[in-house]
XYZ file of C-alpha atoms in Angstrom:
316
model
C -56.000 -78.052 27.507
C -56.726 -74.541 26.715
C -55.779 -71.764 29.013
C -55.880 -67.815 30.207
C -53.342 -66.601 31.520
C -54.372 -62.827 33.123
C -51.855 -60.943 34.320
C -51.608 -57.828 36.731
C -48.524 -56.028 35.857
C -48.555 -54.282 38.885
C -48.090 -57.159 40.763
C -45.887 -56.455 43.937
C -44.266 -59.846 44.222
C -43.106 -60.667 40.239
C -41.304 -58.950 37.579
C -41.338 -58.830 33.963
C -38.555 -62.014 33.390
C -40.564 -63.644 36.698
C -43.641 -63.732 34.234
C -41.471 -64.897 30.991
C -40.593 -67.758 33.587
C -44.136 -68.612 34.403
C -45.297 -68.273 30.804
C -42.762 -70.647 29.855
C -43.367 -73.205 32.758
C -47.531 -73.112 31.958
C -46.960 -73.362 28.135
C -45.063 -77.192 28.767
C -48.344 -78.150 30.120
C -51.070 -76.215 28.446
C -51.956 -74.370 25.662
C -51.623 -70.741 26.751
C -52.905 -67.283 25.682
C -51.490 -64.405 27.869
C -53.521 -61.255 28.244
C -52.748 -57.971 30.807
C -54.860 -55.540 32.597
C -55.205 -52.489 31.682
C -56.878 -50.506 34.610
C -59.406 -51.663 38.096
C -62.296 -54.337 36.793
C -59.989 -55.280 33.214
C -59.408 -58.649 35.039
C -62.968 -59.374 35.031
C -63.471 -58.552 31.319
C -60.561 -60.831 30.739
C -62.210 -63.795 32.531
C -65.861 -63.618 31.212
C -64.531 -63.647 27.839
C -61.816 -66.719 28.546
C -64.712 -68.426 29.787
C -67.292 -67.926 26.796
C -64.514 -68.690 24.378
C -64.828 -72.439 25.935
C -61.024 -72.282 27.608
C -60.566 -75.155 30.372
C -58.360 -73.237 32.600
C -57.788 -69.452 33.570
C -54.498 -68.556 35.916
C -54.296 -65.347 37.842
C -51.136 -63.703 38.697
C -51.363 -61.267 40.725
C -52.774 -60.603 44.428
C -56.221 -61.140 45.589
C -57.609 -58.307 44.150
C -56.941 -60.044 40.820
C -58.466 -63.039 41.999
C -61.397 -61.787 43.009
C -62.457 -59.853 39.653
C -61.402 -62.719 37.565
C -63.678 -64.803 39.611
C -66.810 -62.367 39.004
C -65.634 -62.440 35.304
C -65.902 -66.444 35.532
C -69.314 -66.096 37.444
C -70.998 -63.834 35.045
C -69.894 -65.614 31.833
C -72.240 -67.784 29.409
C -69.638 -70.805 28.290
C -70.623 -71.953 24.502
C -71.920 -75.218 25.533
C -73.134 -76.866 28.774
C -75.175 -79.197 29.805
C -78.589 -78.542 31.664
C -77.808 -78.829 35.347
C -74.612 -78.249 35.146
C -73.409 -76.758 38.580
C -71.272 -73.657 37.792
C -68.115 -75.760 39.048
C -69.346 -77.757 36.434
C -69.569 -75.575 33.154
C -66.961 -72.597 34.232
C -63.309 -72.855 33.639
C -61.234 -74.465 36.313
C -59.052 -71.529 38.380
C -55.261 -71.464 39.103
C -53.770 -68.872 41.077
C -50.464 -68.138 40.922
C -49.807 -65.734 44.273
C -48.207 -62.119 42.964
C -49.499 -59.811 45.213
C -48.128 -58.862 49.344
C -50.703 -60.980 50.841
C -52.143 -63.971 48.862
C -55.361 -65.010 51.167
C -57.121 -66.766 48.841
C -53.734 -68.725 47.034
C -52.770 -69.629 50.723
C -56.081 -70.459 52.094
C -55.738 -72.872 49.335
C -52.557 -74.359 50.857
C -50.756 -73.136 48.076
C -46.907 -71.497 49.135
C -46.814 -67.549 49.503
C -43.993 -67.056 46.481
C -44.626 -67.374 43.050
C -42.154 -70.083 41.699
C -43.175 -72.428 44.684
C -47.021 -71.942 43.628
C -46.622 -72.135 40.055
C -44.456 -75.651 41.067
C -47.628 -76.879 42.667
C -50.175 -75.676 40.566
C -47.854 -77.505 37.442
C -47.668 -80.253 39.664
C -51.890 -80.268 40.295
C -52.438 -80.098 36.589
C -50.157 -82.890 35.905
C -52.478 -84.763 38.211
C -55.273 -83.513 37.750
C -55.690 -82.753 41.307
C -58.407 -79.608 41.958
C -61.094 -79.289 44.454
C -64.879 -77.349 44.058
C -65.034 -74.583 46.596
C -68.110 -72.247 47.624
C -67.899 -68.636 47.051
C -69.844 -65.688 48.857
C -71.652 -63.133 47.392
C -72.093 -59.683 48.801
C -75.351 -58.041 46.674
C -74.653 -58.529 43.197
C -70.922 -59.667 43.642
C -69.065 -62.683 44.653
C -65.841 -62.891 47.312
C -63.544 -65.850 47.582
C -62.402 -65.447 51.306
C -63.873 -62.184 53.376
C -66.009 -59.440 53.328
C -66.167 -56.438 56.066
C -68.791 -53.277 56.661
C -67.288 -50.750 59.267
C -63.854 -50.769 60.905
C -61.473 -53.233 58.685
C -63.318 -52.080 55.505
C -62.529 -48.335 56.884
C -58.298 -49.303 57.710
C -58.181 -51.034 54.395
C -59.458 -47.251 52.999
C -56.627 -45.795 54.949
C -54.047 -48.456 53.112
C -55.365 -47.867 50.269
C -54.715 -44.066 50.437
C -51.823 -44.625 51.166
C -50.594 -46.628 48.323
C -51.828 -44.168 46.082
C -49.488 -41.715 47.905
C -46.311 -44.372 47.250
C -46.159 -46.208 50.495
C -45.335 -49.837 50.655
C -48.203 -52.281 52.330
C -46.505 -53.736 55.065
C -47.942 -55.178 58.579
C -46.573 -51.930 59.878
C -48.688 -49.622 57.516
C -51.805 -51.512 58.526
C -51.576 -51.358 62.266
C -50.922 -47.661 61.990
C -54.201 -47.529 60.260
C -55.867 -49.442 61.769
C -54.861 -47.215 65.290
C -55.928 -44.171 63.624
C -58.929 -45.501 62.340
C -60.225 -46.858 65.923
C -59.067 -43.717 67.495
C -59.702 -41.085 65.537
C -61.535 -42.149 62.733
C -64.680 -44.039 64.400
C -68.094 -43.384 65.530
C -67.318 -45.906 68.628
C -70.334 -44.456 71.013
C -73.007 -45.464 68.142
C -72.887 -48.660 66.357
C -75.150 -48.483 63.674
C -75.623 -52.513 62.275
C -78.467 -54.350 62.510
C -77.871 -57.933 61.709
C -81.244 -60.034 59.451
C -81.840 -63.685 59.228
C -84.990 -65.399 57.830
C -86.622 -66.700 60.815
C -84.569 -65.150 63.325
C -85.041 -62.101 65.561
C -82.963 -59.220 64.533
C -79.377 -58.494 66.169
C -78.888 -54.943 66.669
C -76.657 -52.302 67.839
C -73.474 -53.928 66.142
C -70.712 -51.636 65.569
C -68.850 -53.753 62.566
C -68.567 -57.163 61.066
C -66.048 -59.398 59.742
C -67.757 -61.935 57.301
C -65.679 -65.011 56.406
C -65.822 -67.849 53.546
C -62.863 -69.580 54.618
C -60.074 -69.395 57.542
C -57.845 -67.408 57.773
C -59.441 -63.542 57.107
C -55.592 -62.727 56.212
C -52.075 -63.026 57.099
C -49.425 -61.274 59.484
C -46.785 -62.221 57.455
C -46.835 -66.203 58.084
C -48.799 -65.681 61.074
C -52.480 -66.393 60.998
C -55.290 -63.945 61.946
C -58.642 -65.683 62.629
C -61.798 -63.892 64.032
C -63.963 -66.514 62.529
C -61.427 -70.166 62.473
C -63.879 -72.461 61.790
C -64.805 -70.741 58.546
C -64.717 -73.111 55.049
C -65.014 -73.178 51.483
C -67.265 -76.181 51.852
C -69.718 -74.104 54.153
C -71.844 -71.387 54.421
C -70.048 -68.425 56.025
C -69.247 -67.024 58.690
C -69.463 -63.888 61.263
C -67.740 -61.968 63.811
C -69.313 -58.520 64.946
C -68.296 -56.367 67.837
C -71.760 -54.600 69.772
C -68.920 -52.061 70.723
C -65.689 -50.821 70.037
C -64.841 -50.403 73.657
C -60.963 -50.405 74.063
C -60.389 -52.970 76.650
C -63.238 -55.480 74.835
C -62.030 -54.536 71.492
C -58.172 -55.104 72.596
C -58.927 -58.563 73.985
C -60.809 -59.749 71.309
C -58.005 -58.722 68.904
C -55.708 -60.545 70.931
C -57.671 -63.873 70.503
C -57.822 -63.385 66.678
C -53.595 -63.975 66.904
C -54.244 -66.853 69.127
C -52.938 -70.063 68.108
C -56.051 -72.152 69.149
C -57.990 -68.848 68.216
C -61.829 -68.657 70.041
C -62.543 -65.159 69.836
C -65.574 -64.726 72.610
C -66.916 -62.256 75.538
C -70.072 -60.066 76.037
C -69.110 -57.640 72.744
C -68.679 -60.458 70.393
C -71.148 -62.023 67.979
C -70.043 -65.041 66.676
C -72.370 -67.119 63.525
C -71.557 -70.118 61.587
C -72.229 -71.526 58.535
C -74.586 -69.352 57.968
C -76.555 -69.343 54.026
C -78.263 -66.228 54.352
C -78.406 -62.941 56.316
C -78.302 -59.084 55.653
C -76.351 -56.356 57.274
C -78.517 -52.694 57.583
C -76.848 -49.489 58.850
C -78.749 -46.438 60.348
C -75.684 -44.598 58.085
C -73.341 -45.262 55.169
C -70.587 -47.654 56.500
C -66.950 -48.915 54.694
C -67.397 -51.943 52.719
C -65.171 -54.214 50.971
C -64.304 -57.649 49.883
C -61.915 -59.553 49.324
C -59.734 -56.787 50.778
C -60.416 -53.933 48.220
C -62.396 -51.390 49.456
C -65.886 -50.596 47.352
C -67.139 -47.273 48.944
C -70.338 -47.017 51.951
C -73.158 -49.075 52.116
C -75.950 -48.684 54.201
C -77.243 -52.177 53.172
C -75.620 -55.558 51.842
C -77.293 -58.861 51.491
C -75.350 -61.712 52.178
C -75.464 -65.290 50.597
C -73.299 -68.261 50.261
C -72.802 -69.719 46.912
C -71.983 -73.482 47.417
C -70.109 -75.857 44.686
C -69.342 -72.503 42.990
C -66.284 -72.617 41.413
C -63.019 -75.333 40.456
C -59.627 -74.429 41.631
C -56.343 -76.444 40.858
C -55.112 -76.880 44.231
């Protein structure tokens, strides 16, 4: 079996003799070519050509970030030889992901252990096996997400982290709920939500103030704790949403507190709630915070929606 290994060497989670130890572990199972990124969107590069070179396999490590552009790579590649009708599980590389980054959504979402030598044991341990499963992706526009998209407040805190970073500090729980204060306080337009909400064949849902999209549950992690606004969410259906009509403290505080629930069922008067859902389109009266896969991608004032089903293998 041929594989890719691509590497983020900014990972948070691994260091240089951490990767040695990985390269070493994959190579007694596959035939492995290691390559590094160089800069934001080098991941996806990496993958598209992996995957028109014919390799079976391509391995992340990194954090989801990583994930998600090697999956675009995968998604926009033309493999040498396939077969007409091929689903794109069917003709694309098969995906490992070895978790590297402070998070890990997607790796975990795939029941896969938050540290690295744990995953890599099960992801040696699926190959072996042959054990993988075909998952559904979504697609915001022109580019595919693994587990959630957002347009307005989480998009906007995941800004502020971002900022952040770039100023030295460390993402920790405690740097997002700062954010995430600040944002809601300070940094909102609370008194005018701006989303309309489109489906084909159903009437319009307006004044929204921001969304949560989901392709799978959980939308992230509190360290090992859980955060669901949308729990019955799945790689093997369409997707799912969670909008507020308005960021109203007491509503928004509540609903909040249901996402940490253990049974969560996020409801009440502000909440939109939509499942399995295969296509729909977001449209703001302004430019909103956008982002997937939790990197943020700029303002949008409009983003189509779809779900992408039998998308993509994953060693599992």
């Amino acid at each position: 079996m041929r594989a890719v290994l691509v590497v983020n060497p900014k990972a948070t989670t691994t260091s240089e003799r951490s990767r040695d130890v990985l390269v070493r572990a994959l190579r007694s199972e596959v035939d492995l070519s290691v390559r590094y990124t160089r800069r934001r969107g080098h991941a996806m590069d990496l993958a598209r050509e992996a995957a028109q070179e014919g390799v079976d396999l391509v391995v992340t490590l990194g954090g989801d970030g990583t994930v998600n552009e090697v999956v675009n790579g995968l998604m926009a590649a033309e493999p040498p030889t396939f077969r007409t009708g091929q689903t794109p599980a069917e003709r694309l590389p098969a995906l490992a992901t070895v978790p590297g980054g402070s998070t890990n959504v997607f790796a975990r979402a795939l029941g896969l252990p938050r540290e690295w030598p744990d995953g890599t044991s099960m992801i040696l341990e699926g190959l072996r096996l042959g054990r993988s499963r075909t998952i559904g992706l979504g697609r915001a526009d022109d580019r595919y997400f693994t587990f959630c998209a957002g347009f307005g407040l989480d998009a906007a805190v995941i800004r502020r982290v971002e900022q952040a970073r770039k100023k030295g500090r460390v993402s920790t729980p405690a740097l997002y709920f700062r954010s995430t204060a600040s944002q809601y306080f300070v940094g909102s337009d609370r008194r005018h939500p701006s989303i309309t909400l489109e489906r084909p064949g159903e009437a319009p849902e307006a004044e929204l103030a921001t969304a949560i999209i989901q392709n799978t549950a959980p939308w992230t992690y509190l360290g090992d704790r859980e955060i669901n606004p949308n729990p019955e969410a799945s790689f093997d259906l369409g997707l799912d949403v969670l909008a507020l009509r308005r960021l109203r403290v007491a509503s928004t505080a509540r609903t909040a507190v249901q996402f940490f629930s253990r049974q969560p069922d996020p409801h009440g008067k502000q909440v939109l709630r939509l499942h399995d859902v295969a296509e729909f389109t977001l449209v703001s009266d302004r430019p909103l915070p956008f982002q997937l896969d939790g990197d943020y991608l700029g303002e949008r004032e409009k983003v189509r929606f779809t779900s992408v089903p039998a998308a993509l293998r994953v060693i599992c």
